[in-house]
Amino acid sequence: MKIILNGSICEEQEAVVSVYDHGFLYGIGLFETFRTYNGKAFMLSEHLERLRQGCKDLWIHIELDPQAIQQQIQQLLAVNNLADAYFRLSVSAGADLLGLPSDAYETPTVILYIKPLPALDEKLYEHGRSLQLLSLRRNSPEGAGRLKSFHYMNNILAKREMASYPWATGAEGLFLNNEGVIAEGIVSNLFFIRNGKCYTPQLETGILPGITRAAVIEIAHDVKCSVEEGLYDWEELKKADEIFLTNSIQEIVPVNVLFDTEGRKFTVGDGKAGVMTRQFLRLYQWKRGSECLE
């Protein structure tokens, strides 16, 4: 595949980053993942704003122009002969002296990656997927809040743990935080419905402020659905009428089954996508269609 490194298209095998890049040395870097519909990145401005704020927090000086990024997206789609794709925009701190810095990073490394989208499984949105409780706890954010940073060891260790649960093939893993309350999935935010009300863990649990999560909360407010952001435990989740997961690639995915670490199974609702989950998915798809067909 061809990617873009610091504004220039190159073959991925030819892309080179300095061994003194502080993204490599110290994990000082951030990224956003998103996908395109009809060649247009959905909610790109929101992704770039989160990235911009994170770079500010890390003292990485960078200009992020949505029009320029969209142009690069279209260039990569064309040279890779893809109609739509999965994208990752990474901003690494850039090369600097060996040692912890005291000044801002002025020359970050910026990479726009592309890969084909996974095959769409329509049954996933009708029947849902399972959610596996993890033993590993969600680590605390390095700073005041969770950044979508290069620090992914916690997520990778969680993915390794999933391999020890033979009953959870294809499941998403669910983190509790160090206080034992529900946090988020390995690559997703979580919502649940009970008695017609929508609940989601609050940001103070240490979760990522997801772009799709924010969109779902906005949609809920638009349709006068109450959303509570709070602290919830595993026992409360087991009582949910509906559960769904959100991320920018898969959008809104219903959960049909919960598994604990002993393999005990708990069916969610009637074991398939619930009424409110389907409504949120339709409204999200309408929002996406409206923006990406303009």
PDB file of C-alpha atoms in Angstrom:
ATOM      1  CA  MET A   1       0.000   0.000   0.000  1.00  0.00           C
ATOM      2  CA  LYS A   2       1.023   3.603  -0.524  1.00  0.00           C
ATOM      3  CA  ILE A   3       0.885   5.922   2.478  1.00  0.00           C
ATOM      4  CA  ILE A   4       1.695   9.586   3.113  1.00  0.00           C
ATOM      5  CA  LEU A   5       4.717  10.484   5.234  1.00  0.00           C
ATOM      6  CA  ASN A   6       5.140  14.169   6.068  1.00  0.00           C
ATOM      7  CA  GLY A   7       3.023  15.181   3.113  1.00  0.00           C
ATOM      8  CA  SER A   8       4.617  12.920   0.490  1.00  0.00           C
ATOM      9  CA  ILE A   9       3.179   9.718  -0.965  1.00  0.00           C
ATOM     10  CA  CYS A  10       5.490   6.732  -0.663  1.00  0.00           C
ATOM     11  CA  GLU A  11       5.402   2.959  -0.624  1.00  0.00           C
ATOM     12  CA  GLU A  12       4.858   1.730   2.906  1.00  0.00           C
ATOM     13  CA  GLN A  13       8.039  -0.385   2.720  1.00  0.00           C
ATOM     14  CA  GLU A  14      10.049   2.772   1.972  1.00  0.00           C
ATOM     15  CA  ALA A  15       8.713   4.917   4.818  1.00  0.00           C
ATOM     16  CA  VAL A  16      11.428   5.758   7.356  1.00  0.00           C
ATOM     17  CA  VAL A  17      11.174   7.363  10.802  1.00  0.00           C
ATOM     18  CA  SER A  18      14.213   8.442  12.820  1.00  0.00           C
ATOM     19  CA  VAL A  19      15.349   6.206  15.660  1.00  0.00           C
ATOM     20  CA  TYR A  20      15.516   9.456  17.662  1.00  0.00           C
ATOM     21  CA  ASP A  21      11.847  10.209  17.100  1.00  0.00           C
ATOM     22  CA  HIS A  22      10.366  10.632  20.562  1.00  0.00           C
ATOM     23  CA  GLY A  23       7.317   8.677  19.454  1.00  0.00           C
ATOM     24  CA  PHE A  24       9.640   5.686  19.139  1.00  0.00           C
ATOM     25  CA  LEU A  25      11.781   6.483  22.180  1.00  0.00           C
ATOM     26  CA  TYR A  26       9.120   7.598  24.649  1.00  0.00           C
ATOM     27  CA  GLY A  27       5.725   6.945  23.105  1.00  0.00           C
ATOM     28  CA  ILE A  28       5.032  10.663  22.629  1.00  0.00           C
ATOM     29  CA  GLY A  29       2.498  10.509  19.838  1.00  0.00           C
ATOM     30  CA  LEU A  30      -1.202  10.443  19.081  1.00  0.00           C
ATOM     31  CA  PHE A  31      -3.407   8.986  16.406  1.00  0.00           C
ATOM     32  CA  GLU A  32      -6.933   8.971  15.046  1.00  0.00           C
ATOM     33  CA  THR A  33      -8.684   6.182  13.175  1.00  0.00           C
ATOM     34  CA  PHE A  34     -11.601   6.838  10.872  1.00  0.00           C
ATOM     35  CA  ARG A  35     -13.127   5.572   7.664  1.00  0.00           C
ATOM     36  CA  THR A  36     -14.545   7.034   4.508  1.00  0.00           C
ATOM     37  CA  TYR A  37     -17.971   6.784   2.936  1.00  0.00           C
ATOM     38  CA  ASN A  38     -18.228   7.764  -0.735  1.00  0.00           C
ATOM     39  CA  GLY A  39     -14.621   8.899  -0.497  1.00  0.00           C
ATOM     40  CA  LYS A  40     -15.255  11.336   2.362  1.00  0.00           C
ATOM     41  CA  ALA A  41     -13.998  10.895   5.923  1.00  0.00           C
ATOM     42  CA  PHE A  42     -16.888  10.933   8.376  1.00  0.00           C
ATOM     43  CA  MET A  43     -16.638  13.379  11.289  1.00  0.00           C
ATOM     44  CA  LEU A  44     -13.121  14.344  10.218  1.00  0.00           C
ATOM     45  CA  SER A  45     -13.308  17.751  11.912  1.00  0.00           C
ATOM     46  CA  GLU A  46     -14.149  16.095  15.241  1.00  0.00           C
ATOM     47  CA  HIS A  47     -11.250  13.669  14.896  1.00  0.00           C
ATOM     48  CA  LEU A  48      -8.837  16.451  14.028  1.00  0.00           C
ATOM     49  CA  GLU A  49     -10.022  18.605  16.908  1.00  0.00           C
ATOM     50  CA  ARG A  50      -9.376  15.784  19.388  1.00  0.00           C
ATOM     51  CA  LEU A  51      -5.966  15.240  17.807  1.00  0.00           C
ATOM     52  CA  ARG A  52      -5.203  18.965  17.886  1.00  0.00           C
ATOM     53  CA  GLN A  53      -6.078  19.246  21.562  1.00  0.00           C
ATOM     54  CA  GLY A  54      -4.020  16.182  22.409  1.00  0.00           C
ATOM     55  CA  CYS A  55      -1.006  17.578  20.553  1.00  0.00           C
ATOM     56  CA  LYS A  56      -1.400  20.803  22.507  1.00  0.00           C
ATOM     57  CA  ASP A  57      -1.343  18.827  25.758  1.00  0.00           C
ATOM     58  CA  LEU A  58       1.876  17.085  24.641  1.00  0.00           C
ATOM     59  CA  TRP A  59       3.492  20.324  23.397  1.00  0.00           C
ATOM     60  CA  ILE A  60       3.534  19.112  19.819  1.00  0.00           C
ATOM     61  CA  HIS A  61       3.194  22.058  17.434  1.00  0.00           C
ATOM     62  CA  ILE A  62       1.162  21.097  14.379  1.00  0.00           C
ATOM     63  CA  GLU A  63      -1.330  22.570  11.928  1.00  0.00           C
ATOM     64  CA  LEU A  64      -4.205  20.260  10.978  1.00  0.00           C
ATOM     65  CA  ASP A  65      -6.212  21.537   8.021  1.00  0.00           C
ATOM     66  CA  PRO A  66      -9.343  19.408   7.398  1.00  0.00           C
ATOM     67  CA  GLN A  67      -9.387  20.304   3.686  1.00  0.00           C
ATOM     68  CA  ALA A  68      -5.729  19.342   3.254  1.00  0.00           C
ATOM     69  CA  ILE A  69      -6.239  16.056   5.124  1.00  0.00           C
ATOM     70  CA  GLN A  70      -9.327  15.254   3.045  1.00  0.00           C
ATOM     71  CA  GLN A  71      -7.303  15.911  -0.105  1.00  0.00           C
ATOM     72  CA  GLN A  72      -4.627  13.497   1.098  1.00  0.00           C
ATOM     73  CA  ILE A  73      -7.326  10.928   1.836  1.00  0.00           C
ATOM     74  CA  GLN A  74      -8.624  11.175  -1.720  1.00  0.00           C
ATOM     75  CA  GLN A  75      -5.085  10.903  -3.071  1.00  0.00           C
ATOM     76  CA  LEU A  76      -4.466   7.699  -1.142  1.00  0.00           C
ATOM     77  CA  LEU A  77      -7.784   6.215  -2.211  1.00  0.00           C
ATOM     78  CA  ALA A  78      -6.864   6.927  -5.838  1.00  0.00           C
ATOM     79  CA  VAL A  79      -3.278   5.606  -5.801  1.00  0.00           C
ATOM     80  CA  ASN A  80      -4.339   2.490  -3.886  1.00  0.00           C
ATOM     81  CA  ASN A  81      -7.345   1.925  -6.162  1.00  0.00           C
ATOM     82  CA  LEU A  82      -9.867   1.911  -3.309  1.00  0.00           C
ATOM     83  CA  ALA A  83     -13.329   3.460  -3.242  1.00  0.00           C
ATOM     84  CA  ASP A  84     -13.399   3.652   0.577  1.00  0.00           C
ATOM     85  CA  ALA A  85     -10.950   2.609   3.265  1.00  0.00           C
ATOM     86  CA  TYR A  86      -9.808   2.545   6.870  1.00  0.00           C
ATOM     87  CA  PHE A  87      -7.424   5.383   7.765  1.00  0.00           C
ATOM     88  CA  ARG A  88      -5.063   6.086  10.636  1.00  0.00           C
ATOM     89  CA  LEU A  89      -3.571   9.560  11.028  1.00  0.00           C
ATOM     90  CA  SER A  90      -0.557   9.431  13.351  1.00  0.00           C
ATOM     91  CA  VAL A  91       1.368  12.378  14.774  1.00  0.00           C
ATOM     92  CA  SER A  92       4.655  11.436  16.408  1.00  0.00           C
ATOM     93  CA  ALA A  93       6.683  13.977  18.367  1.00  0.00           C
ATOM     94  CA  GLY A  94       9.574  13.944  15.895  1.00  0.00           C
ATOM     95  CA  ALA A  95      13.321  13.554  16.271  1.00  0.00           C
ATOM     96  CA  ASP A  96      14.953  15.180  19.311  1.00  0.00           C
ATOM     97  CA  LEU A  97      17.857  14.675  21.681  1.00  0.00           C
ATOM     98  CA  LEU A  98      18.130  11.475  23.678  1.00  0.00           C
ATOM     99  CA  GLY A  99      16.639  12.328  27.053  1.00  0.00           C
ATOM    100  CA  LEU A 100      13.435  13.777  28.417  1.00  0.00           C
ATOM    101  CA  PRO A 101      12.565  17.068  26.710  1.00  0.00           C
ATOM    102  CA  SER A 102      11.777  20.393  28.328  1.00  0.00           C
ATOM    103  CA  ASP A 103      10.814  22.270  25.172  1.00  0.00           C
ATOM    104  CA  ALA A 104       8.005  21.884  22.659  1.00  0.00           C
ATOM    105  CA  TYR A 105       8.257  19.600  19.636  1.00  0.00           C
ATOM    106  CA  GLU A 106       8.449  21.764  16.518  1.00  0.00           C
ATOM    107  CA  THR A 107       8.899  19.163  13.740  1.00  0.00           C
ATOM    108  CA  PRO A 108       6.524  16.236  14.325  1.00  0.00           C
ATOM    109  CA  THR A 109       6.356  13.198  12.069  1.00  0.00           C
ATOM    110  CA  VAL A 110       2.933  12.917  10.425  1.00  0.00           C
ATOM    111  CA  ILE A 111       1.809   9.697   8.761  1.00  0.00           C
ATOM    112  CA  LEU A 112      -1.477   8.927   7.056  1.00  0.00           C
ATOM    113  CA  TYR A 113      -1.977   5.171   6.768  1.00  0.00           C
ATOM    114  CA  ILE A 114      -4.598   3.370   4.710  1.00  0.00           C
ATOM    115  CA  LYS A 115      -5.873  -0.192   4.534  1.00  0.00           C
ATOM    116  CA  PRO A 116      -8.918  -1.903   3.016  1.00  0.00           C
ATOM    117  CA  LEU A 117     -12.044  -1.990   5.128  1.00  0.00           C
ATOM    118  CA  PRO A 118     -12.963  -5.346   6.686  1.00  0.00           C
ATOM    119  CA  ALA A 119     -15.842  -7.172   5.069  1.00  0.00           C
ATOM    120  CA  LEU A 120     -19.197  -5.968   6.370  1.00  0.00           C
ATOM    121  CA  ASP A 121     -21.092  -8.604   8.338  1.00  0.00           C
ATOM    122  CA  GLU A 122     -24.755  -7.559   8.277  1.00  0.00           C
ATOM    123  CA  LYS A 123     -25.631 -10.289  10.793  1.00  0.00           C
ATOM    124  CA  LEU A 124     -23.411  -8.549  13.345  1.00  0.00           C
ATOM    125  CA  TYR A 125     -25.790  -5.579  13.471  1.00  0.00           C
ATOM    126  CA  GLU A 126     -28.854  -7.791  13.770  1.00  0.00           C
ATOM    127  CA  HIS A 127     -27.651 -10.494  16.150  1.00  0.00           C
ATOM    128  CA  GLY A 128     -24.788  -8.684  17.888  1.00  0.00           C
ATOM    129  CA  ARG A 129     -21.529  -9.911  19.375  1.00  0.00           C
ATOM    130  CA  SER A 130     -20.462 -11.106  22.793  1.00  0.00           C
ATOM    131  CA  LEU A 131     -18.683  -9.048  25.438  1.00  0.00           C
ATOM    132  CA  GLN A 132     -16.041 -10.689  27.627  1.00  0.00           C
ATOM    133  CA  LEU A 133     -15.181  -9.309  31.057  1.00  0.00           C
ATOM    134  CA  LEU A 134     -11.408  -8.887  31.441  1.00  0.00           C
ATOM    135  CA  SER A 135      -9.308  -9.590  34.525  1.00  0.00           C
ATOM    136  CA  LEU A 136      -6.793  -6.954  33.463  1.00  0.00           C
ATOM    137  CA  ARG A 137      -7.822  -3.499  34.643  1.00  0.00           C
ATOM    138  CA  ARG A 138      -7.858  -0.395  32.491  1.00  0.00           C
ATOM    139  CA  ASN A 139      -4.729   1.558  33.291  1.00  0.00           C
ATOM    140  CA  SER A 140      -5.105   5.111  34.533  1.00  0.00           C
ATOM    141  CA  PRO A 141      -4.517   7.903  31.996  1.00  0.00           C
ATOM    142  CA  GLU A 142      -0.971   9.268  31.960  1.00  0.00           C
ATOM    143  CA  GLY A 143      -2.295  12.803  32.349  1.00  0.00           C
ATOM    144  CA  ALA A 144      -5.524  14.563  33.233  1.00  0.00           C
ATOM    145  CA  GLY A 145      -7.561  12.535  30.734  1.00  0.00           C
ATOM    146  CA  ARG A 146      -7.294   9.662  28.285  1.00  0.00           C
ATOM    147  CA  LEU A 147      -5.470  10.505  25.049  1.00  0.00           C
ATOM    148  CA  LYS A 148      -5.554   8.318  21.954  1.00  0.00           C
ATOM    149  CA  SER A 149      -1.829   7.853  22.300  1.00  0.00           C
ATOM    150  CA  PHE A 150       0.882   5.465  21.149  1.00  0.00           C
ATOM    151  CA  HIS A 151       0.786   3.918  24.657  1.00  0.00           C
ATOM    152  CA  TYR A 152      -1.156   0.771  23.742  1.00  0.00           C
ATOM    153  CA  MET A 153       0.408  -1.895  25.946  1.00  0.00           C
ATOM    154  CA  ASN A 154      -2.692  -2.098  28.160  1.00  0.00           C
ATOM    155  CA  ASN A 155      -4.871  -2.784  25.108  1.00  0.00           C
ATOM    156  CA  ILE A 156      -2.435  -5.303  23.656  1.00  0.00           C
ATOM    157  CA  LEU A 157      -2.202  -7.217  26.947  1.00  0.00           C
ATOM    158  CA  ALA A 158      -6.005  -7.258  27.044  1.00  0.00           C
ATOM    159  CA  LYS A 159      -6.052  -8.713  23.528  1.00  0.00           C
ATOM    160  CA  ARG A 160      -3.635 -11.412  24.690  1.00  0.00           C
ATOM    161  CA  GLU A 161      -5.915 -12.189  27.632  1.00  0.00           C
ATOM    162  CA  MET A 162      -8.843 -12.704  25.258  1.00  0.00           C
ATOM    163  CA  ALA A 163      -7.007 -15.691  23.780  1.00  0.00           C
ATOM    164  CA  SER A 164      -7.396 -17.487  27.119  1.00  0.00           C
ATOM    165  CA  TYR A 165     -11.204 -17.519  26.845  1.00  0.00           C
ATOM    166  CA  PRO A 166     -12.119 -20.245  24.305  1.00  0.00           C
ATOM    167  CA  TRP A 167     -15.844 -19.487  24.649  1.00  0.00           C
ATOM    168  CA  ALA A 168     -15.358 -15.838  23.621  1.00  0.00           C
ATOM    169  CA  THR A 169     -14.298 -16.204  19.983  1.00  0.00           C
ATOM    170  CA  GLY A 170     -15.071 -12.951  18.173  1.00  0.00           C
ATOM    171  CA  ALA A 171     -15.934 -11.128  21.394  1.00  0.00           C
ATOM    172  CA  GLU A 172     -14.875  -7.664  22.466  1.00  0.00           C
ATOM    173  CA  GLY A 173     -13.066  -7.410  25.807  1.00  0.00           C
ATOM    174  CA  LEU A 174     -14.462  -5.191  28.567  1.00  0.00           C
ATOM    175  CA  PHE A 175     -12.215  -3.327  30.984  1.00  0.00           C
ATOM    176  CA  LEU A 176     -13.057  -2.395  34.540  1.00  0.00           C
ATOM    177  CA  ASN A 177     -10.923   0.403  35.933  1.00  0.00           C
ATOM    178  CA  ASN A 178      -8.823   0.195  39.093  1.00  0.00           C
ATOM    179  CA  GLU A 179     -11.888   1.047  41.201  1.00  0.00           C
ATOM    180  CA  GLY A 180     -13.766  -1.915  39.753  1.00  0.00           C
ATOM    181  CA  VAL A 181     -16.303   0.073  37.731  1.00  0.00           C
ATOM    182  CA  ILE A 182     -17.072  -0.442  34.051  1.00  0.00           C
ATOM    183  CA  ALA A 183     -14.745   1.517  31.783  1.00  0.00           C
ATOM    184  CA  GLU A 184     -14.624   0.619  28.064  1.00  0.00           C
ATOM    185  CA  GLY A 185     -13.874  -2.058  25.530  1.00  0.00           C
ATOM    186  CA  ILE A 186     -10.430  -2.777  24.107  1.00  0.00           C
ATOM    187  CA  VAL A 187     -11.325  -0.717  21.019  1.00  0.00           C
ATOM    188  CA  SER A 188     -14.764   0.629  21.867  1.00  0.00           C
ATOM    189  CA  ASN A 189     -16.921   2.697  24.174  1.00  0.00           C
ATOM    190  CA  LEU A 190     -19.915   1.112  25.889  1.00  0.00           C
ATOM    191  CA  PHE A 191     -23.587   2.036  26.322  1.00  0.00           C
ATOM    192  CA  PHE A 192     -26.446   0.149  27.908  1.00  0.00           C
ATOM    193  CA  ILE A 193     -30.214   0.585  28.093  1.00  0.00           C
ATOM    194  CA  ARG A 194     -32.406  -0.142  31.073  1.00  0.00           C
ATOM    195  CA  ASN A 195     -36.096   0.747  31.402  1.00  0.00           C
ATOM    196  CA  GLY A 196     -35.894   3.027  28.369  1.00  0.00           C
ATOM    197  CA  LYS A 197     -32.951   5.074  29.682  1.00  0.00           C
ATOM    198  CA  CYS A 198     -29.452   5.148  28.197  1.00  0.00           C
ATOM    199  CA  TYR A 199     -26.324   4.848  30.349  1.00  0.00           C
ATOM    200  CA  THR A 200     -22.611   5.133  29.587  1.00  0.00           C
ATOM    201  CA  PRO A 201     -19.496   5.283  31.783  1.00  0.00           C
ATOM    202  CA  GLN A 202     -18.402   8.828  32.559  1.00  0.00           C
ATOM    203  CA  LEU A 203     -15.083  10.172  31.327  1.00  0.00           C
ATOM    204  CA  GLU A 204     -13.786  10.230  34.901  1.00  0.00           C
ATOM    205  CA  THR A 205     -13.542   6.421  34.755  1.00  0.00           C
ATOM    206  CA  GLY A 206     -10.474   6.988  32.567  1.00  0.00           C
ATOM    207  CA  ILE A 207     -12.045   6.111  29.224  1.00  0.00           C
ATOM    208  CA  LEU A 208     -11.266   7.622  25.850  1.00  0.00           C
ATOM    209  CA  PRO A 209     -13.681  10.410  24.886  1.00  0.00           C
ATOM    210  CA  GLY A 210     -14.776   8.575  21.751  1.00  0.00           C
ATOM    211  CA  ILE A 211     -15.930  10.465  18.672  1.00  0.00           C
ATOM    212  CA  THR A 212     -18.749   7.982  17.998  1.00  0.00           C
ATOM    213  CA  ARG A 213     -19.606   7.998  21.714  1.00  0.00           C
ATOM    214  CA  ALA A 214     -20.096  11.769  21.565  1.00  0.00           C
ATOM    215  CA  ALA A 215     -22.189  11.436  18.395  1.00  0.00           C
ATOM    216  CA  VAL A 216     -24.488   8.887  20.057  1.00  0.00           C
ATOM    217  CA  ILE A 217     -24.976  11.145  23.086  1.00  0.00           C
ATOM    218  CA  GLU A 218     -25.834  14.036  20.756  1.00  0.00           C
ATOM    219  CA  ILE A 219     -28.289  11.870  18.816  1.00  0.00           C
ATOM    220  CA  ALA A 220     -29.920  10.748  22.075  1.00  0.00           C
ATOM    221  CA  HIS A 221     -30.423  14.354  23.150  1.00  0.00           C
ATOM    222  CA  ASP A 222     -31.899  15.212  19.731  1.00  0.00           C
ATOM    223  CA  VAL A 223     -34.572  12.530  20.133  1.00  0.00           C
ATOM    224  CA  LYS A 224     -35.216  13.423  23.803  1.00  0.00           C
ATOM    225  CA  CYS A 225     -33.699  10.194  25.111  1.00  0.00           C
ATOM    226  CA  SER A 226     -32.195  10.573  28.560  1.00  0.00           C
ATOM    227  CA  VAL A 227     -28.474   9.721  28.793  1.00  0.00           C
ATOM    228  CA  GLU A 228     -26.754   9.300  32.144  1.00  0.00           C
ATOM    229  CA  GLU A 229     -22.969   9.300  32.364  1.00  0.00           C
ATOM    230  CA  GLY A 230     -21.935   7.652  35.608  1.00  0.00           C
ATOM    231  CA  LEU A 231     -20.232   4.877  37.544  1.00  0.00           C
ATOM    232  CA  TYR A 232     -21.589   1.360  36.999  1.00  0.00           C
ATOM    233  CA  ASP A 233     -20.463  -2.101  37.976  1.00  0.00           C
ATOM    234  CA  TRP A 234     -20.620  -5.507  36.313  1.00  0.00           C
ATOM    235  CA  GLU A 235     -23.756  -6.521  38.206  1.00  0.00           C
ATOM    236  CA  GLU A 236     -25.628  -3.490  36.847  1.00  0.00           C
ATOM    237  CA  LEU A 237     -24.531  -4.330  33.320  1.00  0.00           C
ATOM    238  CA  LYS A 238     -25.926  -7.862  33.687  1.00  0.00           C
ATOM    239  CA  LYS A 239     -29.368  -6.322  34.329  1.00  0.00           C
ATOM    240  CA  ALA A 240     -29.353  -4.248  31.122  1.00  0.00           C
ATOM    241  CA  ASP A 241     -32.150  -4.626  28.580  1.00  0.00           C
ATOM    242  CA  GLU A 242     -29.791  -3.693  25.734  1.00  0.00           C
ATOM    243  CA  ILE A 243     -26.050  -3.113  25.379  1.00  0.00           C
ATOM    244  CA  PHE A 244     -24.113  -1.710  22.444  1.00  0.00           C
ATOM    245  CA  LEU A 245     -20.538  -0.741  21.596  1.00  0.00           C
ATOM    246  CA  THR A 246     -19.317   2.211  19.553  1.00  0.00           C
ATOM    247  CA  ASN A 247     -16.242   3.000  17.500  1.00  0.00           C
ATOM    248  CA  SER A 248     -15.527   4.894  14.311  1.00  0.00           C
ATOM    249  CA  ILE A 249     -15.032   1.864  12.076  1.00  0.00           C
ATOM    250  CA  GLN A 250     -17.864  -0.465  13.140  1.00  0.00           C
ATOM    251  CA  GLU A 251     -20.174   2.389  14.238  1.00  0.00           C
ATOM    252  CA  ILE A 252     -22.758   0.902  16.651  1.00  0.00           C
ATOM    253  CA  VAL A 253     -22.611  -2.820  17.399  1.00  0.00           C
ATOM    254  CA  PRO A 254     -25.209  -4.556  19.620  1.00  0.00           C
ATOM    255  CA  VAL A 255     -24.104  -6.948  22.351  1.00  0.00           C
ATOM    256  CA  ASN A 256     -26.109 -10.147  22.678  1.00  0.00           C
ATOM    257  CA  VAL A 257     -24.184 -12.037  25.373  1.00  0.00           C
ATOM    258  CA  LEU A 258     -21.972 -11.266  28.360  1.00  0.00           C
ATOM    259  CA  PHE A 259     -19.286 -13.640  29.633  1.00  0.00           C
ATOM    260  CA  ASP A 260     -17.490 -13.338  32.958  1.00  0.00           C
ATOM    261  CA  THR A 261     -13.936 -14.569  33.503  1.00  0.00           C
ATOM    262  CA  GLU A 262     -15.207 -18.016  34.565  1.00  0.00           C
ATOM    263  CA  GLY A 263     -17.126 -18.454  31.315  1.00  0.00           C
ATOM    264  CA  ARG A 264     -20.562 -17.901  32.808  1.00  0.00           C
ATOM    265  CA  LYS A 265     -22.942 -16.668  30.122  1.00  0.00           C
ATOM    266  CA  PHE A 266     -25.567 -13.958  30.524  1.00  0.00           C
ATOM    267  CA  THR A 267     -27.943 -13.244  27.645  1.00  0.00           C
ATOM    268  CA  VAL A 268     -28.695  -9.575  27.013  1.00  0.00           C
ATOM    269  CA  GLY A 269     -32.408  -8.930  26.436  1.00  0.00           C
ATOM    270  CA  ASP A 270     -33.714 -11.393  23.871  1.00  0.00           C
ATOM    271  CA  GLY A 271     -30.233 -12.125  22.536  1.00  0.00           C
ATOM    272  CA  LYS A 272     -30.232  -9.773  19.547  1.00  0.00           C
ATOM    273  CA  ALA A 273     -30.182  -6.075  18.740  1.00  0.00           C
ATOM    274  CA  GLY A 274     -32.740  -4.219  20.838  1.00  0.00           C
ATOM    275  CA  VAL A 275     -35.251  -1.624  19.690  1.00  0.00           C
ATOM    276  CA  MET A 276     -33.315   1.392  20.979  1.00  0.00           C
ATOM    277  CA  THR A 277     -29.995   0.071  19.698  1.00  0.00           C
ATOM    278  CA  ARG A 278     -31.466  -0.283  16.209  1.00  0.00           C
ATOM    279  CA  GLN A 279     -32.896   3.227  16.460  1.00  0.00           C
ATOM    280  CA  PHE A 280     -29.528   4.693  17.411  1.00  0.00           C
ATOM    281  CA  LEU A 281     -27.885   2.841  14.531  1.00  0.00           C
ATOM    282  CA  ARG A 282     -30.447   4.154  12.027  1.00  0.00           C
ATOM    283  CA  LEU A 283     -30.031   7.721  13.266  1.00  0.00           C
ATOM    284  CA  TYR A 284     -26.251   7.443  13.217  1.00  0.00           C
ATOM    285  CA  GLN A 285     -26.341   6.113   9.653  1.00  0.00           C
ATOM    286  CA  TRP A 286     -28.670   8.952   8.659  1.00  0.00           C
ATOM    287  CA  LYS A 287     -26.210  11.467  10.158  1.00  0.00           C
ATOM    288  CA  ARG A 288     -23.341   9.800   8.349  1.00  0.00           C
ATOM    289  CA  GLY A 289     -25.242   9.727   5.063  1.00  0.00           C
ATOM    290  CA  SER A 290     -26.195  13.382   5.350  1.00  0.00           C
ATOM    291  CA  GLU A 291     -22.602  14.457   5.944  1.00  0.00           C
ATOM    292  CA  CYS A 292     -20.875  12.184   3.475  1.00  0.00           C
ATOM    293  CA  LEU A 293     -23.284  12.756   0.581  1.00  0.00           C
ATOM    294  CA  GLU A 294     -23.025  16.546   0.689  1.00  0.00           C
TER     295      GLU A 294
END
